[in-house]
């Protein structure tokens, strides 16, 4: 069995900022949904693009959401996970959108127009690493550098 260790807030933020793809957890009248998304981190906010008619676009406005990003090394049976939680808001102000574009504009892989920018201003961020003696940041297969 491998040892589990809590990541510091700074380690969590560094891994969150380096990532490209994560998942948003949103509650809907039909129950919880997990939505995979490309994302950016601007200040202390996770920013995603979606359509106004998607599960996320229809249910996320003003809701408390959870966002997760993680990485796994299946061969060595080790990994890490970071979760950021906070209230969402729709970004519509031209200055906010320009700031997102300057930092890193999320680039959705799915086809279609993704014109709704949803930001999750995290109020808590936590994470853990499974296995000792390794640095999750140094083993990222793909990493955003800004």
mmCIF file of N, CA, C and O in Angstrom, residues 25-116:
data_model
loop_
_atom_site.group_PDB
_atom_site.id
_atom_site.type_symbol
_atom_site.label_atom_id
_atom_site.label_comp_id
_atom_site.label_asym_id
_atom_site.label_seq_id
_atom_site.Cartn_x
_atom_site.Cartn_y
_atom_site.Cartn_z
ATOM 1 N N UNK A 25 -17.893 19.700 -11.170
ATOM 2 C CA UNK A 25 -19.045 19.014 -10.573
ATOM 3 C C UNK A 25 -20.118 20.061 -10.334
ATOM 4 O O UNK A 25 -19.863 21.094 -9.705
ATOM 5 N N UNK A 26 -21.309 19.804 -10.858
ATOM 6 C CA UNK A 26 -22.424 20.738 -10.737
ATOM 7 C C UNK A 26 -23.677 19.969 -10.319
ATOM 8 O O UNK A 26 -23.916 18.847 -10.781
ATOM 9 N N UNK A 27 -24.462 20.568 -9.429
ATOM 10 C CA UNK A 27 -25.737 19.969 -9.012
ATOM 11 C C UNK A 27 -26.833 20.470 -9.939
ATOM 12 O O UNK A 27 -26.879 21.656 -10.273
ATOM 13 N N UNK A 28 -27.697 19.560 -10.331
ATOM 14 C CA UNK A 28 -28.838 19.906 -11.188
ATOM 15 C C UNK A 28 -30.103 19.344 -10.547
ATOM 16 O O UNK A 28 -30.018 18.521 -9.631
ATOM 17 N N UNK A 29 -31.269 19.742 -11.032
ATOM 18 C CA UNK A 29 -32.505 19.149 -10.511
ATOM 19 C C UNK A 29 -32.563 17.629 -10.689
ATOM 20 O O UNK A 29 -33.253 16.939 -9.944
ATOM 21 N N UNK A 30 -31.799 17.100 -11.668
ATOM 22 C CA UNK A 30 -31.759 15.656 -11.910
ATOM 23 C C UNK A 30 -30.648 14.957 -11.131
ATOM 24 O O UNK A 30 -30.450 13.760 -11.276
ATOM 25 N N UNK A 31 -29.892 15.712 -10.332
ATOM 26 C CA UNK A 31 -28.793 15.136 -9.570
ATOM 27 C C UNK A 31 -27.465 15.702 -10.034
ATOM 28 O O UNK A 31 -27.405 16.556 -10.918
ATOM 29 N N UNK A 32 -26.361 15.224 -9.445
ATOM 30 C CA UNK A 32 -25.044 15.764 -9.783
ATOM 31 C C UNK A 32 -24.575 15.325 -11.169
ATOM 32 O O UNK A 32 -24.930 14.247 -11.646
ATOM 33 N N UNK A 33 -23.798 16.199 -11.791
ATOM 34 C CA UNK A 33 -23.163 15.911 -13.075
ATOM 35 C C UNK A 33 -21.685 16.275 -12.975
ATOM 36 O O UNK A 33 -21.325 17.241 -12.305
ATOM 37 N N UNK A 34 -20.864 15.525 -13.667
ATOM 38 C CA UNK A 34 -19.437 15.803 -13.787
ATOM 39 C C UNK A 34 -19.186 16.121 -15.255
ATOM 40 O O UNK A 34 -19.509 15.319 -16.129
ATOM 41 N N UNK A 35 -18.596 17.290 -15.514
ATOM 42 C CA UNK A 35 -18.399 17.746 -16.884
ATOM 43 C C UNK A 35 -16.901 17.947 -17.145
ATOM 44 O O UNK A 35 -16.271 18.774 -16.483
ATOM 45 N N UNK A 36 -16.317 17.194 -18.089
ATOM 46 C CA UNK A 36 -14.905 17.417 -18.435
ATOM 47 C C UNK A 36 -14.780 18.703 -19.244
ATOM 48 O O UNK A 36 -15.610 18.971 -20.127
ATOM 49 N N UNK A 37 -13.754 19.511 -18.934
ATOM 50 C CA UNK A 37 -13.589 20.810 -19.592
ATOM 51 C C UNK A 37 -12.111 21.168 -19.736
ATOM 52 O O UNK A 37 -11.279 20.727 -18.958
ATOM 53 N N UNK A 38 -11.806 21.985 -20.730
ATOM 54 C CA UNK A 38 -10.538 22.692 -20.796
ATOM 55 C C UNK A 38 -10.723 23.917 -19.918
ATOM 56 O O UNK A 38 -11.831 24.432 -19.793
ATOM 57 N N UNK A 39 -9.647 24.428 -19.346
ATOM 58 C CA UNK A 39 -9.811 25.536 -18.417
ATOM 59 C C UNK A 39 -8.579 26.423 -18.382
ATOM 60 O O UNK A 39 -7.518 26.078 -18.899
ATOM 61 N N UNK A 40 -8.755 27.564 -17.758
ATOM 62 C CA UNK A 40 -7.665 28.483 -17.467
ATOM 63 C C UNK A 40 -7.783 28.882 -16.011
ATOM 64 O O UNK A 40 -8.864 28.772 -15.415
ATOM 65 N N UNK A 41 -6.684 29.343 -15.435
ATOM 66 C CA UNK A 41 -6.715 29.912 -14.089
ATOM 67 C C UNK A 41 -6.309 31.375 -14.229
ATOM 68 O O UNK A 41 -5.231 31.678 -14.738
ATOM 69 N N UNK A 42 -7.206 32.254 -13.819
ATOM 70 C CA UNK A 42 -6.978 33.695 -13.871
ATOM 71 C C UNK A 42 -7.159 34.222 -12.454
ATOM 72 O O UNK A 42 -8.252 34.098 -11.891
ATOM 73 N N UNK A 43 -6.102 34.763 -11.899
ATOM 74 C CA UNK A 43 -6.099 35.181 -10.490
ATOM 75 C C UNK A 43 -6.441 33.949 -9.647
ATOM 76 O O UNK A 43 -5.780 32.941 -9.775
ATOM 77 N N UNK A 44 -7.477 34.024 -8.841
ATOM 78 C CA UNK A 44 -7.898 32.868 -8.030
ATOM 79 C C UNK A 44 -9.226 32.323 -8.538
ATOM 80 O O UNK A 44 -10.120 31.989 -7.771
ATOM 81 N N UNK A 45 -9.347 32.246 -9.858
ATOM 82 C CA UNK A 45 -10.575 31.738 -10.485
ATOM 83 C C UNK A 45 -10.233 30.720 -11.562
ATOM 84 O O UNK A 45 -9.329 30.931 -12.350
ATOM 85 N N UNK A 46 -10.989 29.625 -11.576
ATOM 86 C CA UNK A 46 -10.927 28.667 -12.672
ATOM 87 C C UNK A 46 -11.954 29.137 -13.691
ATOM 88 O O UNK A 46 -13.111 29.398 -13.342
ATOM 89 N N UNK A 47 -11.548 29.268 -14.958
ATOM 90 C CA UNK A 47 -12.438 29.768 -16.003
ATOM 91 C C UNK A 47 -12.612 28.689 -17.069
ATOM 92 O O UNK A 47 -11.629 28.126 -17.555
ATOM 93 N N UNK A 48 -13.870 28.418 -17.426
ATOM 94 C CA UNK A 48 -14.196 27.449 -18.474
ATOM 95 C C UNK A 48 -15.124 28.112 -19.478
ATOM 96 O O UNK A 48 -15.794 29.092 -19.168
ATOM 97 N N UNK A 49 -15.160 27.553 -20.686
ATOM 98 C CA UNK A 49 -16.101 28.016 -21.709
ATOM 99 C C UNK A 49 -17.091 26.903 -21.987
ATOM 100 O O UNK A 49 -16.724 25.740 -22.079
ATOM 101 N N UNK A 50 -18.340 27.287 -22.147
ATOM 102 C CA UNK A 50 -19.394 26.331 -22.424
ATOM 103 C C UNK A 50 -20.483 27.022 -23.241
ATOM 104 O O UNK A 50 -20.337 28.173 -23.630
ATOM 105 N N UNK A 51 -21.568 26.329 -23.512
ATOM 106 C CA UNK A 51 -22.719 26.947 -24.173
ATOM 107 C C UNK A 51 -23.751 27.287 -23.099
ATOM 108 O O UNK A 51 -23.819 26.620 -22.060
ATOM 109 N N UNK A 52 -24.562 28.291 -23.352
ATOM 110 C CA UNK A 52 -25.594 28.640 -22.376
ATOM 111 C C UNK A 52 -26.603 27.510 -22.155
ATOM 112 O O UNK A 52 -27.288 27.488 -21.138
ATOM 113 N N UNK A 53 -26.694 26.565 -23.092
ATOM 114 C CA UNK A 53 -27.712 25.515 -23.034
ATOM 115 C C UNK A 53 -27.179 24.187 -22.514
ATOM 116 O O UNK A 53 -27.911 23.215 -22.418
ATOM 117 N N UNK A 54 -25.907 24.140 -22.178
ATOM 118 C CA UNK A 54 -25.322 22.903 -21.666
ATOM 119 C C UNK A 54 -25.735 22.682 -20.217
ATOM 120 O O UNK A 54 -26.307 23.564 -19.569
ATOM 121 N N UNK A 55 -25.423 21.500 -19.685
ATOM 122 C CA UNK A 55 -25.692 21.210 -18.276
ATOM 123 C C UNK A 55 -25.004 22.249 -17.401
ATOM 124 O O UNK A 55 -25.601 22.796 -16.475
ATOM 125 N N UNK A 56 -23.772 22.559 -17.727
ATOM 126 C CA UNK A 56 -23.023 23.542 -16.951
ATOM 127 C C UNK A 56 -23.603 24.949 -17.129
ATOM 128 O O UNK A 56 -23.834 25.664 -16.161
ATOM 129 N N UNK A 57 -23.845 25.340 -18.362
ATOM 130 C CA UNK A 57 -24.382 26.674 -18.637
ATOM 131 C C UNK A 57 -25.749 26.908 -18.048
ATOM 132 O O UNK A 57 -26.084 28.015 -17.628
ATOM 133 N N UNK A 58 -26.556 25.861 -17.984
ATOM 134 C CA UNK A 58 -27.922 25.989 -17.459
ATOM 135 C C UNK A 58 -27.990 25.952 -15.942
ATOM 136 O O UNK A 58 -28.952 26.435 -15.364
ATOM 137 N N UNK A 59 -26.987 25.365 -15.285
ATOM 138 C CA UNK A 59 -27.090 25.131 -13.837
ATOM 139 C C UNK A 59 -25.999 25.771 -12.990
ATOM 140 O O UNK A 59 -26.089 25.744 -11.768
ATOM 141 N N UNK A 60 -24.979 26.336 -13.613
ATOM 142 C CA UNK A 60 -23.828 26.788 -12.839
ATOM 143 C C UNK A 60 -23.922 28.221 -12.334
ATOM 144 O O UNK A 60 -23.233 28.581 -11.394
ATOM 145 N N UNK A 61 -24.739 29.043 -12.926
ATOM 146 C CA UNK A 61 -24.770 30.472 -12.576
ATOM 147 C C UNK A 61 -25.052 30.681 -11.093
ATOM 148 O O UNK A 61 -26.118 30.353 -10.596
ATOM 149 N N UNK A 62 -24.051 31.221 -10.399
ATOM 150 C CA UNK A 62 -24.213 31.533 -8.983
ATOM 151 C C UNK A 62 -24.193 30.336 -8.059
ATOM 152 O O UNK A 62 -24.384 30.477 -6.862
ATOM 153 N N UNK A 63 -23.940 29.157 -8.577
ATOM 154 C CA UNK A 63 -23.919 27.935 -7.771
ATOM 155 C C UNK A 63 -22.542 27.696 -7.180
ATOM 156 O O UNK A 63 -21.535 28.157 -7.716
ATOM 157 N N UNK A 64 -22.498 26.953 -6.103
ATOM 158 C CA UNK A 64 -21.221 26.493 -5.568
ATOM 159 C C UNK A 64 -20.839 25.249 -6.361
ATOM 160 O O UNK A 64 -21.606 24.293 -6.448
ATOM 161 N N UNK A 65 -19.646 25.282 -6.954
ATOM 162 C CA UNK A 65 -19.166 24.192 -7.797
ATOM 163 C C UNK A 65 -17.866 23.646 -7.243
ATOM 164 O O UNK A 65 -17.175 24.313 -6.475
ATOM 165 N N UNK A 66 -17.541 22.446 -7.672
ATOM 166 C CA UNK A 66 -16.234 21.853 -7.373
ATOM 167 C C UNK A 66 -15.543 21.604 -8.701
ATOM 168 O O UNK A 66 -16.170 21.193 -9.677
ATOM 169 N N UNK A 67 -14.247 21.879 -8.730
ATOM 170 C CA UNK A 67 -13.440 21.649 -9.918
ATOM 171 C C UNK A 67 -12.279 20.752 -9.536
ATOM 172 O O UNK A 67 -11.596 21.004 -8.541
ATOM 173 N N UNK A 68 -12.047 19.704 -10.319
ATOM 174 C CA UNK A 68 -10.974 18.761 -10.004
ATOM 175 C C UNK A 68 -10.031 18.611 -11.193
ATOM 176 O O UNK A 68 -10.459 18.539 -12.343
ATOM 177 N N UNK A 69 -8.749 18.537 -10.867
ATOM 178 C CA UNK A 69 -7.719 18.198 -11.840
ATOM 179 C C UNK A 69 -6.821 17.171 -11.159
ATOM 180 O O UNK A 69 -6.628 17.216 -9.938
ATOM 181 N N UNK A 70 -6.321 16.212 -11.930
ATOM 182 C CA UNK A 70 -5.506 15.167 -11.314
ATOM 183 C C UNK A 70 -4.554 14.562 -12.323
ATOM 184 O O UNK A 70 -4.598 14.881 -13.499
ATOM 185 N N UNK A 71 -3.691 13.711 -11.824
ATOM 186 C CA UNK A 71 -2.748 13.003 -12.672
ATOM 187 C C UNK A 71 -2.432 11.647 -12.076
ATOM 188 O O UNK A 71 -2.445 11.490 -10.856
ATOM 189 N N UNK A 72 -2.162 10.685 -12.942
ATOM 190 C CA UNK A 72 -1.913 9.318 -12.495
ATOM 191 C C UNK A 72 -0.719 8.721 -13.218
ATOM 192 O O UNK A 72 -0.510 8.977 -14.395
ATOM 193 N N UNK A 73 0.033 7.927 -12.508
ATOM 194 C CA UNK A 73 1.102 7.126 -13.076
ATOM 195 C C UNK A 73 0.674 5.683 -12.802
ATOM 196 O O UNK A 73 0.912 5.135 -11.722
ATOM 197 N N UNK A 74 -0.026 5.091 -13.753
ATOM 198 C CA UNK A 74 -0.594 3.748 -13.555
ATOM 199 C C UNK A 74 0.474 2.688 -13.329
ATOM 200 O O UNK A 74 0.278 1.780 -12.532
ATOM 201 N N UNK A 75 1.593 2.806 -14.023
ATOM 202 C CA UNK A 75 2.658 1.816 -13.895
ATOM 203 C C UNK A 75 3.211 1.767 -12.470
ATOM 204 O O UNK A 75 3.452 0.696 -11.927
ATOM 205 N N UNK A 76 3.389 2.932 -11.868
ATOM 206 C CA UNK A 76 3.943 2.992 -10.505
ATOM 207 C C UNK A 76 2.864 3.084 -9.430
ATOM 208 O O UNK A 76 3.164 3.198 -8.254
ATOM 209 N N UNK A 77 1.620 3.070 -9.849
ATOM 210 C CA UNK A 77 0.463 3.142 -8.936
ATOM 211 C C UNK A 77 0.573 4.337 -7.986
ATOM 212 O O UNK A 77 0.476 4.202 -6.773
ATOM 213 N N UNK A 78 0.745 5.513 -8.573
ATOM 214 C CA UNK A 78 0.796 6.735 -7.780
ATOM 215 C C UNK A 78 0.035 7.820 -8.531
ATOM 216 O O UNK A 78 -0.214 7.706 -9.728
ATOM 217 N N UNK A 79 -0.320 8.860 -7.812
ATOM 218 C CA UNK A 79 -1.061 9.933 -8.456
ATOM 219 C C UNK A 79 -1.312 11.084 -7.505
ATOM 220 O O UNK A 79 -0.861 11.080 -6.355
ATOM 221 N N UNK A 80 -2.048 12.044 -7.984
ATOM 222 C CA UNK A 80 -2.391 13.218 -7.199
ATOM 223 C C UNK A 80 -3.744 13.747 -7.654
ATOM 224 O O UNK A 80 -4.209 13.452 -8.760
ATOM 225 N N UNK A 81 -4.374 14.527 -6.807
ATOM 226 C CA UNK A 81 -5.666 15.124 -7.119
ATOM 227 C C UNK A 81 -5.778 16.460 -6.389
ATOM 228 O O UNK A 81 -5.380 16.567 -5.230
ATOM 229 N N UNK A 82 -6.311 17.462 -7.073
ATOM 230 C CA UNK A 82 -6.553 18.784 -6.493
ATOM 231 C C UNK A 82 -8.010 19.153 -6.745
ATOM 232 O O UNK A 82 -8.513 18.973 -7.861
ATOM 233 N N UNK A 83 -8.678 19.663 -5.716
ATOM 234 C CA UNK A 83 -10.064 20.107 -5.825
ATOM 235 C C UNK A 83 -10.153 21.555 -5.356
ATOM 236 O O UNK A 83 -9.693 21.891 -4.262
ATOM 237 N N UNK A 84 -10.744 22.398 -6.202
ATOM 238 C CA UNK A 84 -11.020 23.795 -5.855
ATOM 239 C C UNK A 84 -12.536 23.951 -5.779
ATOM 240 O O UNK A 84 -13.254 23.467 -6.651
ATOM 241 N N UNK A 85 -13.011 24.622 -4.738
ATOM 242 C CA UNK A 85 -14.452 24.813 -4.558
ATOM 243 C C UNK A 85 -14.754 26.294 -4.413
ATOM 244 O O UNK A 85 -14.008 27.024 -3.762
ATOM 245 N N UNK A 86 -15.886 26.719 -4.995
ATOM 246 C CA UNK A 86 -16.284 28.112 -4.863
ATOM 247 C C UNK A 86 -17.542 28.408 -5.651
ATOM 248 O O UNK A 86 -18.040 27.572 -6.400
ATOM 249 N N UNK A 87 -18.026 29.622 -5.474
ATOM 250 C CA UNK A 87 -19.245 30.070 -6.165
ATOM 251 C C UNK A 87 -18.884 30.517 -7.578
ATOM 252 O O UNK A 87 -17.874 31.190 -7.790
ATOM 253 N N UNK A 88 -19.722 30.157 -8.519
ATOM 254 C CA UNK A 88 -19.467 30.498 -9.918
ATOM 255 C C UNK A 88 -20.131 31.819 -10.285
ATOM 256 O O UNK A 88 -21.074 32.271 -9.638
ATOM 257 N N UNK A 89 -19.598 32.401 -11.337
ATOM 258 C CA UNK A 89 -20.206 33.590 -11.926
ATOM 259 C C UNK A 89 -19.976 33.538 -13.425
ATOM 260 O O UNK A 89 -19.006 32.939 -13.898
ATOM 261 N N UNK A 90 -20.872 34.152 -14.175
ATOM 262 C CA UNK A 90 -20.704 34.255 -15.620
ATOM 263 C C UNK A 90 -19.930 35.533 -15.900
ATOM 264 O O UNK A 90 -20.266 36.597 -15.372
ATOM 265 N N UNK A 91 -18.895 35.413 -16.708
ATOM 266 C CA UNK A 91 -18.102 36.574 -17.086
ATOM 267 C C UNK A 91 -18.667 37.169 -18.362
ATOM 268 O O UNK A 91 -18.736 36.493 -19.382
ATOM 269 N N UNK A 92 -19.084 38.417 -18.299
ATOM 270 C CA UNK A 92 -19.639 39.072 -19.476
ATOM 271 C C UNK A 92 -19.014 40.424 -19.728
ATOM 272 O O UNK A 92 -19.128 40.986 -20.813
ATOM 273 N N UNK A 93 -18.316 40.949 -18.735
ATOM 274 C CA UNK A 93 -17.667 42.243 -18.839
ATOM 275 C C UNK A 93 -16.476 42.138 -19.788
ATOM 276 O O UNK A 93 -15.664 41.223 -19.678
ATOM 277 N N UNK A 94 -16.360 43.077 -20.716
ATOM 278 C CA UNK A 94 -15.287 43.048 -21.716
ATOM 279 C C UNK A 94 -13.911 43.037 -21.067
ATOM 280 O O UNK A 94 -12.995 42.362 -21.551
ATOM 281 N N UNK A 95 -13.737 43.749 -19.967
ATOM 282 C CA UNK A 95 -12.441 43.785 -19.288
ATOM 283 C C UNK A 95 -12.085 42.417 -18.698
ATOM 284 O O UNK A 95 -10.948 41.970 -18.790
ATOM 285 N N UNK A 96 -13.071 41.747 -18.092
ATOM 286 C CA UNK A 96 -12.843 40.397 -17.556
ATOM 287 C C UNK A 96 -12.451 39.429 -18.664
ATOM 288 O O UNK A 96 -11.521 38.629 -18.517
ATOM 289 N N UNK A 97 -13.176 39.487 -19.780
ATOM 290 C CA UNK A 97 -12.894 38.570 -20.890
ATOM 291 C C UNK A 97 -11.519 38.844 -21.494
ATOM 292 O O UNK A 97 -10.802 37.913 -21.855
ATOM 293 N N UNK A 98 -11.124 40.107 -21.583
ATOM 294 C CA UNK A 98 -9.804 40.438 -22.104
ATOM 295 C C UNK A 98 -8.706 39.922 -21.173
ATOM 296 O O UNK A 98 -7.682 39.429 -21.629
ATOM 297 N N UNK A 99 -8.935 39.998 -19.876
ATOM 298 C CA UNK A 99 -7.962 39.477 -18.921
ATOM 299 C C UNK A 99 -7.799 37.964 -19.090
ATOM 300 O O UNK A 99 -6.683 37.439 -19.068
ATOM 301 N N UNK A 100 -8.903 37.249 -19.282
ATOM 302 C CA UNK A 100 -8.843 35.802 -19.519
ATOM 303 C C UNK A 100 -8.030 35.531 -20.779
ATOM 304 O O UNK A 100 -7.144 34.674 -20.780
ATOM 305 N N UNK A 101 -8.290 36.261 -21.835
ATOM 306 C CA UNK A 101 -7.566 36.045 -23.099
ATOM 307 C C UNK A 101 -6.071 36.340 -22.956
ATOM 308 O O UNK A 101 -5.249 35.686 -23.585
ATOM 309 N N UNK A 102 -5.723 37.343 -22.149
ATOM 310 C CA UNK A 102 -4.307 37.664 -21.939
ATOM 311 C C UNK A 102 -3.586 36.560 -21.179
ATOM 312 O O UNK A 102 -2.433 36.251 -21.465
ATOM 313 N N UNK A 103 -4.264 35.964 -20.200
ATOM 314 C CA UNK A 103 -3.626 34.927 -19.385
ATOM 315 C C UNK A 103 -3.586 33.607 -20.150
ATOM 316 O O UNK A 103 -2.523 33.027 -20.367
ATOM 317 N N UNK A 104 -4.726 33.093 -20.521
ATOM 318 C CA UNK A 104 -4.813 31.824 -21.274
ATOM 319 C C UNK A 104 -6.287 31.572 -21.548
ATOM 320 O O UNK A 104 -7.038 31.281 -20.633
ATOM 321 N N UNK A 105 -6.690 31.645 -22.776
ATOM 322 C CA UNK A 105 -8.095 31.411 -23.092
ATOM 323 C C UNK A 105 -8.358 29.914 -23.163
ATOM 324 O O UNK A 105 -7.662 29.194 -23.880
ATOM 325 N N UNK A 106 -9.352 29.429 -22.408
ATOM 326 C CA UNK A 106 -9.688 28.002 -22.510
ATOM 327 C C UNK A 106 -10.060 27.667 -23.958
ATOM 328 O O UNK A 106 -10.784 28.425 -24.602
ATOM 329 N N UNK A 107 -9.551 26.567 -24.444
ATOM 330 C CA UNK A 107 -9.789 26.155 -25.833
ATOM 331 C C UNK A 107 -10.535 24.818 -25.844
ATOM 332 O O UNK A 107 -9.902 23.759 -25.845
ATOM 333 N N UNK A 108 -11.865 24.873 -25.842
ATOM 334 C CA UNK A 108 -12.647 23.625 -25.813
ATOM 335 C C UNK A 108 -12.320 22.726 -26.997
ATOM 336 O O UNK A 108 -12.106 23.193 -28.110
ATOM 337 N N UNK A 109 -12.277 21.428 -26.731
ATOM 338 C CA UNK A 109 -12.026 20.455 -27.778
ATOM 339 C C UNK A 109 -13.301 20.092 -28.527
ATOM 340 O O UNK A 109 -13.258 19.724 -29.689
ATOM 341 N N UNK A 110 -14.431 20.184 -27.843
ATOM 342 C CA UNK A 110 -15.711 19.820 -28.464
ATOM 343 C C UNK A 110 -16.081 20.846 -29.528
ATOM 344 O O UNK A 110 -15.781 22.038 -29.403
ATOM 345 N N UNK A 111 -16.749 20.372 -30.582
ATOM 346 C CA UNK A 111 -17.159 21.279 -31.653
ATOM 347 C C UNK A 111 -18.304 22.176 -31.186
ATOM 348 O O UNK A 111 -18.936 21.924 -30.154
ATOM 349 N N UNK A 112 -18.553 23.198 -31.946
ATOM 350 C CA UNK A 112 -19.637 24.119 -31.630
ATOM 351 C C UNK A 112 -19.123 25.376 -30.947
ATOM 352 O O UNK A 112 -17.964 25.476 -30.565
ATOM 353 N N UNK A 113 -20.006 26.323 -30.814
ATOM 354 C CA UNK A 113 -19.670 27.608 -30.206
ATOM 355 C C UNK A 113 -19.777 27.519 -28.700
ATOM 356 O O UNK A 113 -20.803 27.089 -28.172
ATOM 357 N N UNK A 114 -18.745 27.913 -28.019
ATOM 358 C CA UNK A 114 -18.703 27.919 -26.548
ATOM 359 C C UNK A 114 -18.509 29.371 -26.103
ATOM 360 O O UNK A 114 -17.410 29.812 -25.803
ATOM 361 N N UNK A 115 -19.588 30.144 -26.091
ATOM 362 C CA UNK A 115 -19.498 31.583 -25.876
ATOM 363 C C UNK A 115 -19.711 32.014 -24.426
ATOM 364 O O UNK A 115 -19.506 33.173 -24.096
ATOM 365 N N UNK A 116 -20.096 31.095 -23.553
ATOM 366 C CA UNK A 116 -20.365 31.430 -22.161
ATOM 367 C C UNK A 116 -19.123 31.127 -21.326
ATOM 368 O O UNK A 116 -18.645 29.993 -21.292
#
